[in-house]
Tab-separated table of N, CA, C and O in Angstrom:
chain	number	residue	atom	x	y	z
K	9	UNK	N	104.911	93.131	144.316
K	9	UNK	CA	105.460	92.790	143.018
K	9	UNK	C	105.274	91.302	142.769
K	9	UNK	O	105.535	90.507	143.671
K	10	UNK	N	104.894	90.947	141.743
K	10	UNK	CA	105.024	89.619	141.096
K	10	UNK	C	105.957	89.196	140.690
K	10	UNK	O	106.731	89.975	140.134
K	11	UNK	N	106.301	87.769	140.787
K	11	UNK	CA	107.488	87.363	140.578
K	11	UNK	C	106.908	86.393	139.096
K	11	UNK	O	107.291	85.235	138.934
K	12	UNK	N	106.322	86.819	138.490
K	12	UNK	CA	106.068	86.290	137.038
K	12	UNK	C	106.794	87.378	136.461
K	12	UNK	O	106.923	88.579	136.702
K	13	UNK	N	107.457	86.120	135.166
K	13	UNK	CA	108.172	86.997	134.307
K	13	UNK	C	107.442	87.666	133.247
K	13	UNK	O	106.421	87.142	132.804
K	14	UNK	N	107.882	88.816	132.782
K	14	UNK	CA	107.279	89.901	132.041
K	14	UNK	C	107.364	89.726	130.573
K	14	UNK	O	108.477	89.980	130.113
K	15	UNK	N	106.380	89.322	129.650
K	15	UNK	CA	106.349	89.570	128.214
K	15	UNK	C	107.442	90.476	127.658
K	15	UNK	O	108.071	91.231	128.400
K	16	UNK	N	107.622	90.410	126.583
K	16	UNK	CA	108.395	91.563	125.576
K	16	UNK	C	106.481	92.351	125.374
K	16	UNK	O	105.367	91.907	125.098
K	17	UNK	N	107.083	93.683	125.715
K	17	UNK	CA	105.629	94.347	125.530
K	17	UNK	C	104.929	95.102	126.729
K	17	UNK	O	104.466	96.242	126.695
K	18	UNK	N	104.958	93.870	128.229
K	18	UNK	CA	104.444	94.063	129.061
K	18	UNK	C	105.289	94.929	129.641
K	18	UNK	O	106.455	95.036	129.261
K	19	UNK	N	104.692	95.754	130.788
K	19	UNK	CA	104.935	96.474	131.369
K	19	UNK	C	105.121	96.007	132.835
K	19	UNK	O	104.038	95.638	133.290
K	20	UNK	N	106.187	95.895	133.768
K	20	UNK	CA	106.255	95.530	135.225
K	20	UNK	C	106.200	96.930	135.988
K	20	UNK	O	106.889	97.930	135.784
K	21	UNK	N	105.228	96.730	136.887
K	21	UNK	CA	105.079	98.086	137.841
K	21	UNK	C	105.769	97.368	139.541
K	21	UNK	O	105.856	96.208	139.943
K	22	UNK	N	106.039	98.316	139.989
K	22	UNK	CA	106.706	98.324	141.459
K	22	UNK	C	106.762	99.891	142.189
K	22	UNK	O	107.142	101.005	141.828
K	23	UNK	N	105.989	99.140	143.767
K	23	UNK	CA	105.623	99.928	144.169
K	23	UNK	C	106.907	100.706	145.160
K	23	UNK	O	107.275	100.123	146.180
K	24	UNK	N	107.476	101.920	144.805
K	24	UNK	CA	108.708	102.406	145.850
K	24	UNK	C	108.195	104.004	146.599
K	24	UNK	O	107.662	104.923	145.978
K	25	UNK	N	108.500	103.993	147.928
K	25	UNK	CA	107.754	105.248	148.331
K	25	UNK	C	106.626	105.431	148.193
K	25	UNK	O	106.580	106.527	148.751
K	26	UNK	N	105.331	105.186	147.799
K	26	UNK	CA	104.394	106.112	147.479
K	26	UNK	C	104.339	105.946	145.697
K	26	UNK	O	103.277	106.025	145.080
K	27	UNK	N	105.701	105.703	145.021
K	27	UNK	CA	105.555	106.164	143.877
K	27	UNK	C	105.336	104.913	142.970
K	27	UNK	O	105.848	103.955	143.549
K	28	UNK	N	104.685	104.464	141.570
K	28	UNK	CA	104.666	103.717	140.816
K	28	UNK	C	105.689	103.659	140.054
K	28	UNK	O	105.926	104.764	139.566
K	29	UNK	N	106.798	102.413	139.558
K	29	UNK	CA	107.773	102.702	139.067
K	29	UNK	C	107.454	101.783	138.087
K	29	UNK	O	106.982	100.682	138.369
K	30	UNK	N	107.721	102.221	136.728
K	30	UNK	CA	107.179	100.823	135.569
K	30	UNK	C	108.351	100.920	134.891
K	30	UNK	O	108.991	101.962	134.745
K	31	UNK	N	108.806	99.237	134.236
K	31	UNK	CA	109.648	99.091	134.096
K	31	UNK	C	109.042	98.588	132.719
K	31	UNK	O	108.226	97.697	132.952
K	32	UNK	N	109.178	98.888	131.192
K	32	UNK	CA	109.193	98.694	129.751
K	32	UNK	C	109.765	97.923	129.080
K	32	UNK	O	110.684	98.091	128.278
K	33	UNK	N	109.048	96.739	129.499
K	33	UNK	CA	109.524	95.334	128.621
K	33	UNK	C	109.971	95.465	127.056
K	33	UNK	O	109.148	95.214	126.176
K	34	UNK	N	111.025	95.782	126.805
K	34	UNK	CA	111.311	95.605	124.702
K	34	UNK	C	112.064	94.890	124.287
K	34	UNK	O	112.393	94.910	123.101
K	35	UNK	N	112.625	93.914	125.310
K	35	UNK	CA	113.565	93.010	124.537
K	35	UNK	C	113.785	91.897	125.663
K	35	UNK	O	113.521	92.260	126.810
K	36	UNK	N	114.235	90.588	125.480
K	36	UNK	CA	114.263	90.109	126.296
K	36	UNK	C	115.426	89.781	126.904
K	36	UNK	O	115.333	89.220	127.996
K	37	UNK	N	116.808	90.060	126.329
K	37	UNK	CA	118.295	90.420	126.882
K	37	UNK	C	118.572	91.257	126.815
K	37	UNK	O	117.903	92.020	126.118
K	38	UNK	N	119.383	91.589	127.274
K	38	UNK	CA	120.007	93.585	127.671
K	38	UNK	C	120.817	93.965	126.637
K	38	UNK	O	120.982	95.120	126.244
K	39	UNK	N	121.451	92.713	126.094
K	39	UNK	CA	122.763	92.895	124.513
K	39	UNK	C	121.290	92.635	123.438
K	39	UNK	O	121.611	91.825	122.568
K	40	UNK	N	120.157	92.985	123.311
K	40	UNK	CA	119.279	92.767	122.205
K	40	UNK	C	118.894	94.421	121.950
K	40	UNK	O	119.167	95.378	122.674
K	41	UNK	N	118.558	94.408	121.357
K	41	UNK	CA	117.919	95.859	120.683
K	41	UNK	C	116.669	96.345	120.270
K	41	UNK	O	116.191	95.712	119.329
K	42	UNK	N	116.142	97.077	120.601
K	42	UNK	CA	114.298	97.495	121.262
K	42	UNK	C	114.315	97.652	119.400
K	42	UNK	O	115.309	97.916	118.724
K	43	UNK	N	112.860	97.389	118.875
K	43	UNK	CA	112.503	98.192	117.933
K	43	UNK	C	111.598	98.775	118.241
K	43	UNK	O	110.896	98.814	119.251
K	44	UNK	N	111.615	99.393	117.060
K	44	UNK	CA	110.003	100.842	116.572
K	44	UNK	C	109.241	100.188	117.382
K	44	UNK	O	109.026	100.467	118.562
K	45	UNK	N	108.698	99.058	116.599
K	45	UNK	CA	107.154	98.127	116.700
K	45	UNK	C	106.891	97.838	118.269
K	45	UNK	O	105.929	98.075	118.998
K	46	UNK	N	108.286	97.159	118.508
K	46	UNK	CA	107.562	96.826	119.623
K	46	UNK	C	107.647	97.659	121.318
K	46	UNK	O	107.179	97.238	122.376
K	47	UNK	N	108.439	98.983	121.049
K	47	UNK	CA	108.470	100.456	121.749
K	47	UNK	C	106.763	100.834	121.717
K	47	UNK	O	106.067	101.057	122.707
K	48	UNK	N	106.315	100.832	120.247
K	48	UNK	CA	105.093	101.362	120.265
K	48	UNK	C	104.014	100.814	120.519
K	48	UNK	O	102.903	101.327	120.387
K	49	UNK	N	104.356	99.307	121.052
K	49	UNK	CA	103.227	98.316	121.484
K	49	UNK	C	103.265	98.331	123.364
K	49	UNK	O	102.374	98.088	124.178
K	50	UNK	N	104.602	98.700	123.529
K	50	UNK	CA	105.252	98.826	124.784
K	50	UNK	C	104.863	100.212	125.484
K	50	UNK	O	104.367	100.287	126.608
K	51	UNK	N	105.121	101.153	124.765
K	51	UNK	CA	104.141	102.372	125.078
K	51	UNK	C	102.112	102.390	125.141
K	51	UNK	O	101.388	102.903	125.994
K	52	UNK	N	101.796	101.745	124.089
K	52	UNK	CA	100.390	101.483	124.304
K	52	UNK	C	99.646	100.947	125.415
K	52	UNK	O	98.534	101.193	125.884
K	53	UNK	N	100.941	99.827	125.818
K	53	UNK	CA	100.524	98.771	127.469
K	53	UNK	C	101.201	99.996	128.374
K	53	UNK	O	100.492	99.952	129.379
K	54	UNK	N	101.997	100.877	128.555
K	54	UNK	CA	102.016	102.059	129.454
K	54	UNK	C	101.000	102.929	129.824
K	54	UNK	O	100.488	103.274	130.889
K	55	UNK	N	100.825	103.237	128.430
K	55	UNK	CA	99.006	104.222	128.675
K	55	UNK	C	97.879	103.280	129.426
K	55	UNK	O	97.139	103.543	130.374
K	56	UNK	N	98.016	102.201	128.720
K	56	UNK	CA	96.825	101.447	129.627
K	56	UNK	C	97.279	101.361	131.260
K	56	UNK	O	96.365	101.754	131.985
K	57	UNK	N	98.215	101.031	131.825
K	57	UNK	CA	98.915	101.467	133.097
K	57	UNK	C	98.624	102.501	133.386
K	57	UNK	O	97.820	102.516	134.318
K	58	UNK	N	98.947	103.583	132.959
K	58	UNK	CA	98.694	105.194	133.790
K	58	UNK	C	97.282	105.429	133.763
K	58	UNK	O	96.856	106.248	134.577
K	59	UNK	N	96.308	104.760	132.830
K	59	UNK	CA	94.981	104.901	133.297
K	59	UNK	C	94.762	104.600	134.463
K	59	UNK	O	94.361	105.277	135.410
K	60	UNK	N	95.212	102.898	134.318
K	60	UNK	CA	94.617	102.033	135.352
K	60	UNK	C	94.693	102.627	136.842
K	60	UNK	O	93.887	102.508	137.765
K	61	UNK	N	95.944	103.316	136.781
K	61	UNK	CA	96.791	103.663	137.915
K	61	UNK	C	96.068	104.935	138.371
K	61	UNK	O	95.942	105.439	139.487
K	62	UNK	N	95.551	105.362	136.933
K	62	UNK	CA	95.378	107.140	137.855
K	62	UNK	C	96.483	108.052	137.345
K	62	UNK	O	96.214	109.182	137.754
K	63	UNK	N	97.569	108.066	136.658
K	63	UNK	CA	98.619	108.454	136.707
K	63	UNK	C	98.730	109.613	136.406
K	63	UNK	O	98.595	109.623	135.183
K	64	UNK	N	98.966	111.058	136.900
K	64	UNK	CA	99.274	112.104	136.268
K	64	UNK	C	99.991	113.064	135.978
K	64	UNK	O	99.634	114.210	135.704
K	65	UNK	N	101.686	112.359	136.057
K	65	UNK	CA	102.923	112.632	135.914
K	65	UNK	C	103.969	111.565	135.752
K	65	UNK	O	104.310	110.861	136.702
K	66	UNK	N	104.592	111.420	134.272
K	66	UNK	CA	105.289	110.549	134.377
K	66	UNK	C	106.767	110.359	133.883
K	66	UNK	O	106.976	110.038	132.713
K	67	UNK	N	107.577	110.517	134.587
K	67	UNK	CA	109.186	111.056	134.194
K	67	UNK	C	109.611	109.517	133.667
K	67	UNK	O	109.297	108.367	133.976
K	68	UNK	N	110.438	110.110	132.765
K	68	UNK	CA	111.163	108.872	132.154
K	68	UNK	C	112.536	109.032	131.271
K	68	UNK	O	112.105	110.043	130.717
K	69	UNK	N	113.623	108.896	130.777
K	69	UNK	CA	114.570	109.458	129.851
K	69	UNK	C	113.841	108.950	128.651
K	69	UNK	O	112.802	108.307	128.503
K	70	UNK	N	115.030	109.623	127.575
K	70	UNK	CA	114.815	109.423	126.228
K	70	UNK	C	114.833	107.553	125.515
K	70	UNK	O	115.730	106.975	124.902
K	71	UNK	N	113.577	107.106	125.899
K	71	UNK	CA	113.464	105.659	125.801
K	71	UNK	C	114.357	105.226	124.224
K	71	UNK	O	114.468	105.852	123.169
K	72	UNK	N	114.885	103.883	124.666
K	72	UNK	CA	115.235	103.339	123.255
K	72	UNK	C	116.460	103.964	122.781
K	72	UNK	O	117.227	103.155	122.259
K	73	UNK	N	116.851	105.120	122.810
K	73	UNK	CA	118.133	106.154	122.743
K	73	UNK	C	119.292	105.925	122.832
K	73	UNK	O	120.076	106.409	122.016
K	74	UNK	N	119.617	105.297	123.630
K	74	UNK	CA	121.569	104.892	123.751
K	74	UNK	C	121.762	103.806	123.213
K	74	UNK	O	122.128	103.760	122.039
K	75	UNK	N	121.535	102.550	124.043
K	75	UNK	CA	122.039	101.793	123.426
K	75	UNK	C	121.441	100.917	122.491
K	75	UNK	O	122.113	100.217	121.734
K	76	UNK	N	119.662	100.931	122.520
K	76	UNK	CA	118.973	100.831	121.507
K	76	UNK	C	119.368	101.599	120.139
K	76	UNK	O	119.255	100.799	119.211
K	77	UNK	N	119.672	102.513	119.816
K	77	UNK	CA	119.931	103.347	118.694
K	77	UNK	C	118.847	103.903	118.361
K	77	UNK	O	118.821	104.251	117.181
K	78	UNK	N	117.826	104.145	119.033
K	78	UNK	CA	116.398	104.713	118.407
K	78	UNK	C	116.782	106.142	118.473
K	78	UNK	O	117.393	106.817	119.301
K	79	UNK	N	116.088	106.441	117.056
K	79	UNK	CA	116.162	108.651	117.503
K	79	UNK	C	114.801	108.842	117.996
K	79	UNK	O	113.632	108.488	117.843
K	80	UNK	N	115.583	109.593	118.670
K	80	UNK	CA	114.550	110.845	119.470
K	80	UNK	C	113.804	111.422	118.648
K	80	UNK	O	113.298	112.103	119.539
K	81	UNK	N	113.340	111.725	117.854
K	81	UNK	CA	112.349	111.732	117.026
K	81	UNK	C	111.515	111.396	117.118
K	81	UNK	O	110.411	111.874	117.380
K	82	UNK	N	112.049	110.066	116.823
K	82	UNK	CA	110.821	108.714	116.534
K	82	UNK	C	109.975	108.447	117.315
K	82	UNK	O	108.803	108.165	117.064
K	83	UNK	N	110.550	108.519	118.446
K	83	UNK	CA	110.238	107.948	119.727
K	83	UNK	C	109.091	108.798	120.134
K	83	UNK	O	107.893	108.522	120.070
K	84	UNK	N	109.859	110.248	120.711
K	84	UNK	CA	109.017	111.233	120.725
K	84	UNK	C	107.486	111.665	120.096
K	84	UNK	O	106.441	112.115	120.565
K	85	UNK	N	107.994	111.247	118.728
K	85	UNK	CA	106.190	111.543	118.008
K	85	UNK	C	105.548	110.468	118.581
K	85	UNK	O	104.415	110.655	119.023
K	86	UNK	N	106.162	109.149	118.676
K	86	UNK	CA	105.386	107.953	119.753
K	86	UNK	C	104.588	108.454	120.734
K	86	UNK	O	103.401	108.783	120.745
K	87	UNK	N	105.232	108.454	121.349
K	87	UNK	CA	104.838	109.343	122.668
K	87	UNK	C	103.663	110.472	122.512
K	87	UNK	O	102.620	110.389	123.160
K	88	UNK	N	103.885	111.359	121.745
K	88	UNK	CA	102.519	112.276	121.479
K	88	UNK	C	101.554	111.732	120.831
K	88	UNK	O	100.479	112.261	121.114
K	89	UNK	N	101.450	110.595	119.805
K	89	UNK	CA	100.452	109.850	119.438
K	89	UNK	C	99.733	108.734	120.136
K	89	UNK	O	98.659	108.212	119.835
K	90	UNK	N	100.420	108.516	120.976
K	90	UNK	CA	99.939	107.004	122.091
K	90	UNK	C	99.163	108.176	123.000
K	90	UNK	O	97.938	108.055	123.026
K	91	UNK	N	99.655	109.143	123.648
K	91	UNK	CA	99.337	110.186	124.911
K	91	UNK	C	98.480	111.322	124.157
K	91	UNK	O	98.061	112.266	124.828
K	92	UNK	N	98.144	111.234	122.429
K	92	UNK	CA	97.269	112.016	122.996
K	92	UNK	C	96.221	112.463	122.990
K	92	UNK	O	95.391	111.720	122.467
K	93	UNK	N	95.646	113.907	123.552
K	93	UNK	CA	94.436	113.456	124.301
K	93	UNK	C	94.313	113.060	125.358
K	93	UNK	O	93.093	112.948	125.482
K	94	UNK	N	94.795	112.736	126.304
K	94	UNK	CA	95.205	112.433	127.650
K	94	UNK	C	95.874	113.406	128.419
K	94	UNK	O	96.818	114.096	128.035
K	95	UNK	N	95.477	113.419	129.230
K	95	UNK	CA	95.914	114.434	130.381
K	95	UNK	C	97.380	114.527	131.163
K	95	UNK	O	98.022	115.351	131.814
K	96	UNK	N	97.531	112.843	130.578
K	96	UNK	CA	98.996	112.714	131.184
K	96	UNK	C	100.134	113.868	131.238
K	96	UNK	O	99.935	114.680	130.335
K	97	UNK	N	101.259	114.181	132.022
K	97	UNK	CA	102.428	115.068	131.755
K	97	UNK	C	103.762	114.056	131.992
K	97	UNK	O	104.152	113.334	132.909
K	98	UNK	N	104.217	114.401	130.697
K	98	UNK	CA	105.199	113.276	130.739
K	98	UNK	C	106.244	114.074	130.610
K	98	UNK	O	106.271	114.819	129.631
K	99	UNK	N	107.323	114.092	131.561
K	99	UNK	CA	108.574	114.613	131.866
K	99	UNK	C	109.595	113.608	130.951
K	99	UNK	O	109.601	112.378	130.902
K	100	UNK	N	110.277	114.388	130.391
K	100	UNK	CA	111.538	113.276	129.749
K	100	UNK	C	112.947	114.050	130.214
K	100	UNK	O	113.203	115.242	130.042
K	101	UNK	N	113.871	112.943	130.913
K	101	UNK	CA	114.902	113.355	131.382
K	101	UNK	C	115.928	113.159	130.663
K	101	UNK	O	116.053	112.015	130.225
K	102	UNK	N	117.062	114.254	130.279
K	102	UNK	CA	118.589	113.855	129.632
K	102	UNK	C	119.566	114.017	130.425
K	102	UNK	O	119.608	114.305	131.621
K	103	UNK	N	120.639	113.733	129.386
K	103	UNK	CA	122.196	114.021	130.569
K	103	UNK	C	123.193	114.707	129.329
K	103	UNK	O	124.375	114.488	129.063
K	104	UNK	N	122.094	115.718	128.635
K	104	UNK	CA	122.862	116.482	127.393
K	104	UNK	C	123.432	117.375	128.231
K	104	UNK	O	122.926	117.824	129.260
K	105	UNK	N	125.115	117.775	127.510
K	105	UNK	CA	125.602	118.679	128.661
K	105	UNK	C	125.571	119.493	127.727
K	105	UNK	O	125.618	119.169	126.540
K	106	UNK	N	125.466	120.945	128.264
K	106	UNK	CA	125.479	122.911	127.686
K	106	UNK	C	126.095	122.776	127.512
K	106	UNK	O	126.900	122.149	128.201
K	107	UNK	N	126.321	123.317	126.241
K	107	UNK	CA	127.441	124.252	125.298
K	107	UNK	C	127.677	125.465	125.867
K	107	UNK	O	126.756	125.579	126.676
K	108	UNK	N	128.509	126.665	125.949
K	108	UNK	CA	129.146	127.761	126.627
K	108	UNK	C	127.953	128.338	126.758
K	108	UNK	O	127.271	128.470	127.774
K	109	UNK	N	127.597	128.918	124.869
K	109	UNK	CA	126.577	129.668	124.623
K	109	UNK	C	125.090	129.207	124.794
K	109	UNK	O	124.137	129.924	124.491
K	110	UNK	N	124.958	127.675	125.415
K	110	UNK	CA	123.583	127.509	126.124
K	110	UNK	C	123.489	127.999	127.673
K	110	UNK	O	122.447	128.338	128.234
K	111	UNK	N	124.915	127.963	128.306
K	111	UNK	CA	124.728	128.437	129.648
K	111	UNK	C	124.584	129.908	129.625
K	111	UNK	O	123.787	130.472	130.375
K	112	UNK	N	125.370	130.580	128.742
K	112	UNK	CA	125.205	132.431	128.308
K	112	UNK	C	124.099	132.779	128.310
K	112	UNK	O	123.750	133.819	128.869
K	113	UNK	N	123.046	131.754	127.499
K	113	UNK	CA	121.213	131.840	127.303
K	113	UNK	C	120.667	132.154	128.652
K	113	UNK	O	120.143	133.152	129.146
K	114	UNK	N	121.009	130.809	129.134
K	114	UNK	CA	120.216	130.410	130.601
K	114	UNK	C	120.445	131.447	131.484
K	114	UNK	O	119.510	131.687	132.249
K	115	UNK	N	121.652	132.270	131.605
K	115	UNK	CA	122.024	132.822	132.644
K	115	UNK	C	121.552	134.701	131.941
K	115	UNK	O	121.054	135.674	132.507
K	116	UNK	N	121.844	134.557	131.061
K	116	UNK	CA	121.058	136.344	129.939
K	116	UNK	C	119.478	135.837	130.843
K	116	UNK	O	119.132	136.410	131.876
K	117	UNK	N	118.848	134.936	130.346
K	117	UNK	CA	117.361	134.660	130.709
K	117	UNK	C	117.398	134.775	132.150
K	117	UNK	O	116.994	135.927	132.308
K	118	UNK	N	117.602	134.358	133.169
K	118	UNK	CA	116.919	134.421	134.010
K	118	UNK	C	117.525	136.110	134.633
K	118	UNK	O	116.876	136.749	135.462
K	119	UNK	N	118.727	136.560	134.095
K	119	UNK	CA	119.004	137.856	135.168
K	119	UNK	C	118.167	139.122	133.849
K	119	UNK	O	118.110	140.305	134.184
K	120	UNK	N	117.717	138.785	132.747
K	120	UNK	CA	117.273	139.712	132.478
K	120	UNK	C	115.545	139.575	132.199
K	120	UNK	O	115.000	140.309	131.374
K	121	UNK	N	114.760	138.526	133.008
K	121	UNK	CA	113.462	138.143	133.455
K	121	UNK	C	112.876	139.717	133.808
K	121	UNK	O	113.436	140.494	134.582
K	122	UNK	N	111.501	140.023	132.988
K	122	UNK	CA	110.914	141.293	133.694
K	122	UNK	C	110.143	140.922	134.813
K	122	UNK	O	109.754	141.791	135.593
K	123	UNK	N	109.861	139.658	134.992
K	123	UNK	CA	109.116	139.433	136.106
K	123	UNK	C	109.816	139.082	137.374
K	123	UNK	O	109.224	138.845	138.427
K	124	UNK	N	111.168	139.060	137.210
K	124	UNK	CA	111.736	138.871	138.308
K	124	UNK	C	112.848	139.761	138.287
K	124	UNK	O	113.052	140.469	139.273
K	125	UNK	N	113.698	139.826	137.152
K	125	UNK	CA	114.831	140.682	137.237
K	125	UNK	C	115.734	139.976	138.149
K	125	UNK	O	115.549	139.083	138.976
K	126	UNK	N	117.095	140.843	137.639
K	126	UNK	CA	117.958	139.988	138.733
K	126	UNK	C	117.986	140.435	139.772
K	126	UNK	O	117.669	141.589	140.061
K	127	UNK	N	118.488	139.331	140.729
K	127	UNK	CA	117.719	139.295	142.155
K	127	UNK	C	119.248	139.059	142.720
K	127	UNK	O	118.997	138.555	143.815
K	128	UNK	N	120.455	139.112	142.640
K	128	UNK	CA	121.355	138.770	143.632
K	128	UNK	C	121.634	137.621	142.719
K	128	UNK	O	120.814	136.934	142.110
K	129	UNK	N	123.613	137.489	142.737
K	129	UNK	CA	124.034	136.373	142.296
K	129	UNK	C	123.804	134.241	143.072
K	129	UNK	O	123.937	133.049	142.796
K	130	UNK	N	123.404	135.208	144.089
K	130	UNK	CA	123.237	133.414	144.770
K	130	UNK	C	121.283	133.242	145.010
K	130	UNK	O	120.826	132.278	145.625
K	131	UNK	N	120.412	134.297	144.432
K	131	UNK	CA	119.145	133.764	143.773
K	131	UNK	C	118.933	133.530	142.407
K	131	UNK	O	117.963	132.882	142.010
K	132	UNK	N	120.009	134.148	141.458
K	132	UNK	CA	119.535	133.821	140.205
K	132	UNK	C	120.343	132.107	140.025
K	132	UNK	O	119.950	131.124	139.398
K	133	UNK	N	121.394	132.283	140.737
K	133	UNK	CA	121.904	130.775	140.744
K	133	UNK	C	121.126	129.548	141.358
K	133	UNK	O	121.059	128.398	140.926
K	134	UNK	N	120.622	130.044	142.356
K	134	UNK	CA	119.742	129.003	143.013
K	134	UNK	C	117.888	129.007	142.165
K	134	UNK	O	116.992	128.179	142.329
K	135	UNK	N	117.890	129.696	141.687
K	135	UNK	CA	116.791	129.280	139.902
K	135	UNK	C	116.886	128.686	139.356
K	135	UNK	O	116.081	127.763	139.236
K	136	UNK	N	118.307	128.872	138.415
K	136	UNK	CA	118.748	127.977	137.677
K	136	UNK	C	118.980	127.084	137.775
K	136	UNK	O	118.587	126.448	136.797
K	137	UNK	N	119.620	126.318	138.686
K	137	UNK	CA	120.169	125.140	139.529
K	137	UNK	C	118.420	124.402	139.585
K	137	UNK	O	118.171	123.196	139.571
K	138	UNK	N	117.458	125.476	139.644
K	138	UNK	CA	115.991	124.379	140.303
K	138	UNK	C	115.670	123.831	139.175
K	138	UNK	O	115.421	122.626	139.141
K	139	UNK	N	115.614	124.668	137.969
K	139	UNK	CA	114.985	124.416	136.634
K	139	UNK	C	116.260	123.154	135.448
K	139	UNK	O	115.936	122.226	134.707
K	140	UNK	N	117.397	123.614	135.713
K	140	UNK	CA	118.542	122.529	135.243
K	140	UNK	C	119.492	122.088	135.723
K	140	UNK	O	120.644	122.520	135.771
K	141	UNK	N	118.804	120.729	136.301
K	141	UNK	CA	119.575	120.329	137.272
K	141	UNK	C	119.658	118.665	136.376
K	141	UNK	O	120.318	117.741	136.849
């Protein structure tokens, strides 16, 4: 890692495990607030990263979202217009919690799967648990 400080824009990578971890320069204090413009200039220097890198999986939450105030929307179509065409798979992580009738879904779906059917209460639980966790 370099100990030069990072542009608004630039992207800082660090190497942990095996894994590339990039960190998305958009503001330059933590009490400041990311915009559109420069998310989508900040995403553009990402793609150029996951080239450089090779990259072909890349988890991240809903950028810009909390305390930025950006919608998910916005962001999102970002994201499919910067990525695409690219091979990349970009995982986006939340911490939205189920409603009753989203867990009723999840749990109707996997015990009434024709390709698996239900299988015993502590395999259809240990499915679910893999896929929403």
């Amino acid at each position: 890692t370099s100990s030069k400080k990072c542009q608004i824009t630039e992207i800082a990578t660090i190497n942990v495990y095996n894994h590339q971890v990039f960190y998305i320069i958009t503001k330059e204090f933590l009490w400041q607030k990311a915009s559109y413009e420069i998310l989508f200039q900040s995403l553009q220097n990402l793609k150029s990263i996951c080239v450089k890198y090779k990259v072909t999986h890349l988890a991240c939450p809903r950028l810009g979202c909390d305390l930025d105030g950006l919608k998910w929307e916005v962001v999102r179509n970002m994201l499919r217009y910067i990525f695409r065409g690219s091979s990349l798979y970009i995982q986006i992580y939340t911490h939205d919690e189920l409603t009753t009738d989203n867990k009723l879904q999840i749990i109707k779906e996997f015990n009434e799967n024709p390709l698996g059917g239900h299988q015993g209460v502590t395999c259809t639980y240990n499915k679910i648990t893999q896929q929403h966790q």
